Short mmCIF file of C-alpha atoms and ligand atoms in Angstrom, two decimals:
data_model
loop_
_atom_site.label_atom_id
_atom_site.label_comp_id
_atom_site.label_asym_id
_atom_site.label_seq_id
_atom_site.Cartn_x
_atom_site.Cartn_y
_atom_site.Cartn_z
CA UNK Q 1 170.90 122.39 43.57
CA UNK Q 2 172.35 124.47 40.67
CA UNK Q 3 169.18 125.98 39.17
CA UNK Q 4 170.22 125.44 35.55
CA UNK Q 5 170.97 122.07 34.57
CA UNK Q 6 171.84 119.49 31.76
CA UNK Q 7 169.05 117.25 30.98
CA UNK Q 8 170.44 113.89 29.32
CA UNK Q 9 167.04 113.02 27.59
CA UNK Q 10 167.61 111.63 24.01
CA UNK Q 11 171.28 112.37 24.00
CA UNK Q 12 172.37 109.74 21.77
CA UNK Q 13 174.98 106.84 23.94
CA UNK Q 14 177.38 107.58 21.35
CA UNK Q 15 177.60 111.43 22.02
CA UNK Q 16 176.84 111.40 25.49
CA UNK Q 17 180.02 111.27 27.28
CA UNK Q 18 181.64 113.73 24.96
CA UNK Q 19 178.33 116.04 25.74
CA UNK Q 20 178.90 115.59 29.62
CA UNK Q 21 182.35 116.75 29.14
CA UNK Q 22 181.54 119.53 26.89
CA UNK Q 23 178.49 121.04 29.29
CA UNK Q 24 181.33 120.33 32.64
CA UNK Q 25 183.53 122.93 30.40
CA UNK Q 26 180.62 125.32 29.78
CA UNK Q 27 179.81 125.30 33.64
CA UNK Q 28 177.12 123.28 33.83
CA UNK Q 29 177.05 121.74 37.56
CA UNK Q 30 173.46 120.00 37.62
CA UNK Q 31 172.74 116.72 35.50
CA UNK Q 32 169.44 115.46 34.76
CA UNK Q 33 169.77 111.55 33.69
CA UNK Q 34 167.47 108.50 34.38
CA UNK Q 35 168.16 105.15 34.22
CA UNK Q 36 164.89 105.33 30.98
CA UNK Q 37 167.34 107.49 28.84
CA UNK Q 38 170.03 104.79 28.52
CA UNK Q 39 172.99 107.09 28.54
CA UNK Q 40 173.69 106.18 32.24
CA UNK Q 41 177.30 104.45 31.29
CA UNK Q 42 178.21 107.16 29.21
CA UNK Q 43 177.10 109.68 31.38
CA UNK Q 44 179.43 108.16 33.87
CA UNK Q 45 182.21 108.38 31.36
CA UNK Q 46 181.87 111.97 30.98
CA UNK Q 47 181.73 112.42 34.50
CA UNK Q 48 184.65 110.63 35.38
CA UNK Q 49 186.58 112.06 32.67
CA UNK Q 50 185.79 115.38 33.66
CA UNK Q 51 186.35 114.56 37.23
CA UNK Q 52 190.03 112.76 36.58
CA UNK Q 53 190.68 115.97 34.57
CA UNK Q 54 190.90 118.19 37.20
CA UNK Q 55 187.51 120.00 35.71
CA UNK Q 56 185.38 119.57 38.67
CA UNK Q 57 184.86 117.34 42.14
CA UNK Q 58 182.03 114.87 42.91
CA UNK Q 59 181.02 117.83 45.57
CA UNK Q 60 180.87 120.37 42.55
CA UNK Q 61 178.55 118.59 40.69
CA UNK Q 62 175.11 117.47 41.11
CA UNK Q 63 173.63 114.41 39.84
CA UNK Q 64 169.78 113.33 39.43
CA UNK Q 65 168.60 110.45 38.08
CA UNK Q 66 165.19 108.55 38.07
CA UNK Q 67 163.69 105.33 39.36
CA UNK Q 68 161.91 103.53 36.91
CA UNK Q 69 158.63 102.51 36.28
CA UNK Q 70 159.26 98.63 36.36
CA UNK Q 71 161.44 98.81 39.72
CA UNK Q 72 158.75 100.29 41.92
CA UNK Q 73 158.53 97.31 43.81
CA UNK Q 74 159.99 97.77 46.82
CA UNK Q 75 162.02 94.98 46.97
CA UNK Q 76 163.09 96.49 43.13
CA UNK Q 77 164.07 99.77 44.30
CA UNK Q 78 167.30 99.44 45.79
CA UNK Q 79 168.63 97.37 43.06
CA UNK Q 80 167.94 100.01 40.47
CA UNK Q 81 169.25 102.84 42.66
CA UNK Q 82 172.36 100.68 42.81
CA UNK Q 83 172.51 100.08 38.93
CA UNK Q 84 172.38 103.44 38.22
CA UNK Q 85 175.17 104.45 40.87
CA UNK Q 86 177.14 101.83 39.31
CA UNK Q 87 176.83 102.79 35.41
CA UNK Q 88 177.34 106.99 36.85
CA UNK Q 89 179.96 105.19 38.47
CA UNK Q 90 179.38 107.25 41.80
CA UNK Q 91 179.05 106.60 45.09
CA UNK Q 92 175.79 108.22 45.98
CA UNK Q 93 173.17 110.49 44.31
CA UNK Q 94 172.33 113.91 44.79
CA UNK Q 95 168.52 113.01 43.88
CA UNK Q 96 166.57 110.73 43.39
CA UNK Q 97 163.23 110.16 41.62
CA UNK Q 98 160.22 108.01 40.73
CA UNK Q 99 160.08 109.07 37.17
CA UNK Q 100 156.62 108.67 37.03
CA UNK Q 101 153.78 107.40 39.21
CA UNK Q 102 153.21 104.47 37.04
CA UNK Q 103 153.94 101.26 38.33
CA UNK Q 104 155.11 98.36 35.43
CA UNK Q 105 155.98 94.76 36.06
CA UNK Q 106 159.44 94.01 36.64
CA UNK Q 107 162.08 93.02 34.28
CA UNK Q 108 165.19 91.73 35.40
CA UNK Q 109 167.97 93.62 34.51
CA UNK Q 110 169.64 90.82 33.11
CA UNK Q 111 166.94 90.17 30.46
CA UNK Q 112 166.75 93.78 29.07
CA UNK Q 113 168.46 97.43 30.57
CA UNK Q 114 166.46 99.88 30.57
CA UNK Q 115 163.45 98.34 30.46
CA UNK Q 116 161.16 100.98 28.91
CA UNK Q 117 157.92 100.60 28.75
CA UNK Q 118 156.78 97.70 26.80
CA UNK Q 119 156.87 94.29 28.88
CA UNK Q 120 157.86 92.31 26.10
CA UNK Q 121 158.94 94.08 23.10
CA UNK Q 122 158.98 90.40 21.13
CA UNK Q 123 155.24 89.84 21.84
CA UNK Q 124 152.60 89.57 18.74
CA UNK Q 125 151.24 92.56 20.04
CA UNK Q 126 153.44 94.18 22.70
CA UNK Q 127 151.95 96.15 25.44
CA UNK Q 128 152.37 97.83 28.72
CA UNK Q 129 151.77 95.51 31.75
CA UNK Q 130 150.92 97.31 34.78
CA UNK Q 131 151.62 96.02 38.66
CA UNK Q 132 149.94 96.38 41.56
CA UNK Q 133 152.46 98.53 43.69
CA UNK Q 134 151.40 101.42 46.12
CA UNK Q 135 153.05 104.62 45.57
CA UNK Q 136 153.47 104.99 49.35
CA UNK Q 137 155.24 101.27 49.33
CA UNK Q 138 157.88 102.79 46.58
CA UNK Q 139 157.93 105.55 48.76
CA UNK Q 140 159.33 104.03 51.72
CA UNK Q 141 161.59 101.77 49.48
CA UNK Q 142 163.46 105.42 48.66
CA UNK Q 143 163.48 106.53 51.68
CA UNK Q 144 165.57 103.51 53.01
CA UNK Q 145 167.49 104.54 50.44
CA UNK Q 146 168.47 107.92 52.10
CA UNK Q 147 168.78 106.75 55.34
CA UNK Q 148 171.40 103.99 53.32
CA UNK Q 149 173.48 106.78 52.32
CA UNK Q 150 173.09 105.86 48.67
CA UNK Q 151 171.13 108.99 47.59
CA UNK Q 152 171.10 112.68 49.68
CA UNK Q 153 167.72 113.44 48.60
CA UNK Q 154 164.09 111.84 47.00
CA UNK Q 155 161.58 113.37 45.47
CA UNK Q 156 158.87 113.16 42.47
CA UNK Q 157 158.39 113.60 38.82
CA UNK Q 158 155.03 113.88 37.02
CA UNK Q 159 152.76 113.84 40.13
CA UNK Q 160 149.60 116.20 40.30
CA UNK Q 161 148.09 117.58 43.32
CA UNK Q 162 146.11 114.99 44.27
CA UNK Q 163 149.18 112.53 44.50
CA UNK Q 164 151.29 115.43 46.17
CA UNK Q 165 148.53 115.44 49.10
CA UNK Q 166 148.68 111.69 49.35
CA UNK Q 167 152.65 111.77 49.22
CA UNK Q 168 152.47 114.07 52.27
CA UNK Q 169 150.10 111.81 54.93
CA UNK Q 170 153.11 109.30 54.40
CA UNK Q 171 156.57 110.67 53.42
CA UNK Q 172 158.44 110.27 56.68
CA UNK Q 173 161.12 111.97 54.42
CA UNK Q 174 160.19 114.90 52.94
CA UNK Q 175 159.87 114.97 48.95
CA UNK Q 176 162.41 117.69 47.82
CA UNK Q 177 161.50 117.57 44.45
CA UNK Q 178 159.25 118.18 42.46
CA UNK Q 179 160.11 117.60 38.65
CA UNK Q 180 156.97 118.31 35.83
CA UNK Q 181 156.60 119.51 32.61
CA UNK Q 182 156.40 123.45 32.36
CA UNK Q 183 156.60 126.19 30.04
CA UNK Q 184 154.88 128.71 28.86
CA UNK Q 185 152.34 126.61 26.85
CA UNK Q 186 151.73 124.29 30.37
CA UNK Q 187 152.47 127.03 33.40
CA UNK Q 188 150.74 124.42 35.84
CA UNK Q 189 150.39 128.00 38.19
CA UNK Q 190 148.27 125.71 40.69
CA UNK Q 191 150.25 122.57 40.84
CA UNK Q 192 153.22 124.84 41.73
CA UNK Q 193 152.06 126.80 44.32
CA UNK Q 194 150.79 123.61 45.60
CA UNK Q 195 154.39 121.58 45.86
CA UNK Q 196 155.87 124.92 47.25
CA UNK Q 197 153.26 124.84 50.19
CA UNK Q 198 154.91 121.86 51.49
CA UNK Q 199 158.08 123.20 50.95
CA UNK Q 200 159.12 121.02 48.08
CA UNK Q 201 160.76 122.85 44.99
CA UNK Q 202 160.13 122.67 41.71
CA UNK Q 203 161.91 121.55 38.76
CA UNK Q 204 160.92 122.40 35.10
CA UNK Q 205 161.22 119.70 32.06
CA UNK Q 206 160.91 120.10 28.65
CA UNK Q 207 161.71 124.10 29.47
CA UNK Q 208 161.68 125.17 25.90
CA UNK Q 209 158.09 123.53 25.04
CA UNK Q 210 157.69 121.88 22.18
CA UNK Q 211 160.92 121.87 20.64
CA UNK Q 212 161.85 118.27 22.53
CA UNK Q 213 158.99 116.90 21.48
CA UNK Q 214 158.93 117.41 17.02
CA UNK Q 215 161.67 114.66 16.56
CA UNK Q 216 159.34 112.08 18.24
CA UNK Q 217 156.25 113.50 16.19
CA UNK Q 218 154.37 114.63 19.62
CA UNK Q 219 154.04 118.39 18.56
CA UNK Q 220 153.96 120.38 15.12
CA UNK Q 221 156.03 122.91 14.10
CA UNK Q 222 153.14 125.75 14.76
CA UNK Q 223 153.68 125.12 18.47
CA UNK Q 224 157.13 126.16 18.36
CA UNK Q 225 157.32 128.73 21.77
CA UNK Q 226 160.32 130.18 20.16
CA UNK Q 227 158.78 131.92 17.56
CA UNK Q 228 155.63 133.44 20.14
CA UNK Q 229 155.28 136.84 20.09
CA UNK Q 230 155.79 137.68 23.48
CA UNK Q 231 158.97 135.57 23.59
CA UNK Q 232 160.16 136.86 20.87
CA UNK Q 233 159.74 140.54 21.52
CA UNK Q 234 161.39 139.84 25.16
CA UNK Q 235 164.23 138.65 23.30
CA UNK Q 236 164.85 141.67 20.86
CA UNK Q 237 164.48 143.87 23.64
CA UNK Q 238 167.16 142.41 25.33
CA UNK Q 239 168.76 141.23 22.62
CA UNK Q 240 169.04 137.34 23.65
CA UNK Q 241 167.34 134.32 21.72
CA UNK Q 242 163.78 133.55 22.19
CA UNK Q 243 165.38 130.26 23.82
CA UNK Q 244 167.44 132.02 26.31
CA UNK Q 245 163.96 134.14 27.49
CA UNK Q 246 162.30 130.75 27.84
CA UNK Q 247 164.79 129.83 30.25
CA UNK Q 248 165.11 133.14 32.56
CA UNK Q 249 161.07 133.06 32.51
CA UNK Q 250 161.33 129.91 34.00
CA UNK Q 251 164.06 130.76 36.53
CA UNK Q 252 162.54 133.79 36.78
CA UNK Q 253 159.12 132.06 38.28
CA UNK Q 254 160.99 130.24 40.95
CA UNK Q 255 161.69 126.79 38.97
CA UNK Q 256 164.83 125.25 38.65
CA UNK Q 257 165.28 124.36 34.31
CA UNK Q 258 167.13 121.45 32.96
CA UNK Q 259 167.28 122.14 29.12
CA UNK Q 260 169.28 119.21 27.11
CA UNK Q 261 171.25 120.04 24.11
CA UNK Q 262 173.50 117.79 21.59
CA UNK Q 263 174.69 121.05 20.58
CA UNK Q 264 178.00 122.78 22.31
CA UNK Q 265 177.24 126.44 21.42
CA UNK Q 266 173.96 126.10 23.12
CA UNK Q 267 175.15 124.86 26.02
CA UNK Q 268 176.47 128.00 26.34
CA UNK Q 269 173.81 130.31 25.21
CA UNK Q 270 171.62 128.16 27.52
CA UNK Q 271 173.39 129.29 30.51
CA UNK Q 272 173.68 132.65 30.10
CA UNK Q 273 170.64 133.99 31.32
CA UNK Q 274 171.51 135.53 34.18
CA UNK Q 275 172.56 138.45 32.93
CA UNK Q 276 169.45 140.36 31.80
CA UNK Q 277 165.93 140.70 33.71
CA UNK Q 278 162.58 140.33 32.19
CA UNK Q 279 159.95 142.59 33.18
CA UNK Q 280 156.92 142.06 35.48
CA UNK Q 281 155.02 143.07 32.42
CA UNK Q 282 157.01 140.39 30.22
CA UNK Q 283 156.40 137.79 32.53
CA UNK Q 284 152.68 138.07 32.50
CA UNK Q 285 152.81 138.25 28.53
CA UNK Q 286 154.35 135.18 28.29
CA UNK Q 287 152.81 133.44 30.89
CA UNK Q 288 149.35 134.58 29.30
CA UNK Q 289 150.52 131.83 26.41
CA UNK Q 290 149.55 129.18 28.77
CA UNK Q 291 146.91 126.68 27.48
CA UNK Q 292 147.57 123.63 29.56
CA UNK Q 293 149.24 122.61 26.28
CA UNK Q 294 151.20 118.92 27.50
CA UNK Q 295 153.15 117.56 25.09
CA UNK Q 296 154.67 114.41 27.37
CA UNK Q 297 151.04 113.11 28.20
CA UNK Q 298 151.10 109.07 29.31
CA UNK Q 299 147.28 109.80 28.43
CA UNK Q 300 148.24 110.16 24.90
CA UNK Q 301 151.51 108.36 24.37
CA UNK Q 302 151.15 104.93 26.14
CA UNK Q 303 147.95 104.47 23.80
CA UNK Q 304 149.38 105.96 20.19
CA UNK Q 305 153.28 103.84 21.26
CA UNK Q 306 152.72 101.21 23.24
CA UNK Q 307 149.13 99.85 22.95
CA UNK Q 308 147.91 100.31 26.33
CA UNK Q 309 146.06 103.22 27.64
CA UNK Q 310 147.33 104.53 30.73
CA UNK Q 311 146.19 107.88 31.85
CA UNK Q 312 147.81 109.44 34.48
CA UNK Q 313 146.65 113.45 34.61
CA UNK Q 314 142.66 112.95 33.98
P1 NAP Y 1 164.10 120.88 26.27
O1 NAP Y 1 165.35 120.88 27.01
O2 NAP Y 1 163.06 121.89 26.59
O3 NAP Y 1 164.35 120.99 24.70
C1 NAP Y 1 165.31 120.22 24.04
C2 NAP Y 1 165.18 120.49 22.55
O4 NAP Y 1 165.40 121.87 22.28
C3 NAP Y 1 166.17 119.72 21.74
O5 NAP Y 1 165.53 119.37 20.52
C4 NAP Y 1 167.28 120.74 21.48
O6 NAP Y 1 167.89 120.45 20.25
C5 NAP Y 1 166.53 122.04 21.43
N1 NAP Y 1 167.29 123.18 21.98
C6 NAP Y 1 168.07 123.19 23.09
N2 NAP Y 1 168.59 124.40 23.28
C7 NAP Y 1 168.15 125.19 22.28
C8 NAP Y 1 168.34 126.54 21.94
N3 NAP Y 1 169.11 127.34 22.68
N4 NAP Y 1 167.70 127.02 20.85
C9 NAP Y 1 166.92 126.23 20.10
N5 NAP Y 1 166.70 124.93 20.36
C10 NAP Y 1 167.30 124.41 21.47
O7 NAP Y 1 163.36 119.47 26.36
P2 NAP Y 1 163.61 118.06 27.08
O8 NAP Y 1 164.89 117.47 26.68
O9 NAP Y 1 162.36 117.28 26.87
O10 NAP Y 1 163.64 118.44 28.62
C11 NAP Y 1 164.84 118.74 29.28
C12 NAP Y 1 165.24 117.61 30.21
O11 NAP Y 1 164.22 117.36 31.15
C13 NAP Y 1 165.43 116.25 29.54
O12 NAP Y 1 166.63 116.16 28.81
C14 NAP Y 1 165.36 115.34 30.74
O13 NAP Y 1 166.59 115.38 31.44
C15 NAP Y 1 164.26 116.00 31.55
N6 NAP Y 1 162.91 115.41 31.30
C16 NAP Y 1 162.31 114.74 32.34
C17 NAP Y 1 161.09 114.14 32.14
C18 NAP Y 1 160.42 113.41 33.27
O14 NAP Y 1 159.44 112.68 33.05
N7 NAP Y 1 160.89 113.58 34.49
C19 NAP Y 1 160.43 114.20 30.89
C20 NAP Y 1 161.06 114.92 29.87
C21 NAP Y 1 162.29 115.51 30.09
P3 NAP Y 1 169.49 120.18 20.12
O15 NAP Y 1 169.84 119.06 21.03
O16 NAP Y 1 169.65 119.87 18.68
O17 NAP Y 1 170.13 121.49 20.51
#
């Protein structure tokens, strides 16, 4: 898997084909999208555009996306899988999934795509309804799924430890992925070294902190990673952005990064990281910042969004 991707969160439908095509031109080979961010149709469009082009093969690109939390039923599973292979308009996934370990009740497609995370958005007072589904029965569900040819690989996003132990009594496949929140602000050291003990890699979300996370009033501006001084002192002395440092710290660390972007210039500067070093002594400045800061916490957001408390991490 490319270790710098394109992550498709919040990438508004009407740009989001135009985006794909754009990052395919800045070299961008790795595409974070989810069924949740409802781009998947566009993101298909780009795709195939850029494919028909002449820009790039199916086999040069890689695609992830996510099984949602009201398909983790496994008689669900399959049926979202194929949804999502049918709006990416592909034939088979790179990657594959569960986009959180929260199970929801299910929603037919045909009464509302995605689904998000209210069960009925029309109620008096709408709120999460949560269903009674093992993670290890979802499990198996995606591992048909491999052995179906419909996906080349499964894995997990927003597990801890404790789940990652669990996974690994079970998982007659095992999880390649691991995708979680991490920056400087939330280095989850432990949880890391943990996933790469059973051999699954790592990928980091939300790779520049806070800044995903002000539009949706989940962080202030005084959080802002870019303007810490480590960061930004790594960045005059190599003379890149404080975003660009972000990014090599966390492909520096071992983590693959998936930073999104509207925004075609940074596309670029996103990418171009691998062309200066950061010290031993600049890692450990930065990763000093840490204070288990979370910005995407179900703990927090299910309660202040959706009127249901659903903590997943305490
Ligand atoms: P991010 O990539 O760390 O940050 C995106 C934000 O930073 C956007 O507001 C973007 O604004 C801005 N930005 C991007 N490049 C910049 C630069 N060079 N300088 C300054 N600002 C810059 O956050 P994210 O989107 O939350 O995370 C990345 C991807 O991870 C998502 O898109 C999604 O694919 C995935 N993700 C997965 C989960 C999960 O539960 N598995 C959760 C969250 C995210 P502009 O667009 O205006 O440039």
């Amino acid at each position: 898997m490319p270790l710098i991707g394109f992550g498709l969160w919040k990438i508004p439908q009407s740009e989001t084909a135009s985006s794909v095509v754009e990052a395919v031109r800045a070299g961008y080979r790795h595409f974070d999208s989810a069924a949740d961010y409802a781009n998947e149709v566009q993101t298909g469009e780009g795709l195939t555009h850029a494919m028909s082009d002449g820009l790039v093969s199916r086999d040069d690109v890689w695609v992830t996306s996510k099984l949602w939390n009201t398909f983790h039923a496994p008689e669900h599973v399959e049926e979202a899988c194929r949804k999502s292979l049918a709006d990416l308009q592909l034939e088979y996934l790179d990657l594959y999934l569960i986009h959180f370990p929260i199970a929801l009740e299910y929603v037919p497609i045909e009464t509302r795509y995605p689904p998000e995370w209210l069960h009925d958005p029309d109620a008096e007072t709408p709120v999460m309804k949560p269903a009674q589904v093992p993670l290890h029965e979802t499990w198996a569900a995606m591992e048909a799924l491999v052995d179906k040819g419909l996906v080349k690989n499964i894995g997990v996003c927003n597990y801890n430890s404790a789940l990652l132990h669990d996974l690994m009594t079970y998982a007659k496949i095992r999880p390649a992925m691991l995708q979680i929140e991490a920056h400087p602000y939330l280095t989850q050291d432990k949880l890391i070294r943990c996933a790469r003990g059973y051999g699954i890699d790592v990928t980091a979300f939300s790779p520049l902190g806070a800044q995903s996370y002000f539009e949706l009033g989940m962080a202030d501006e005084g959080e802002s990673l870019l303007k810490a001084a480590p960061v930004m002192v790594a960045a005059e002395a190599h003379g890149k952005t404080p975003a660009q440092v972000l990014l090599r710290w966390g492909v520096q660390r071992g983590t693959a990064i998936i930073p999104k972007t509207s925004k075609p210039e940074r596309m670029r500067e996103n990418l171009a990281i691998e062309d200066f070093e950061l010290s031993q002594v600049e890692m450990a400045a930065i990763s000093a910042l840490n204070q288990n800061r979370r910005f995407n916490d179900p703990g927090v957001f299910t309660e202040a969004a959706f009127n249901t408390f659903h903590p997943i991490y305490d």
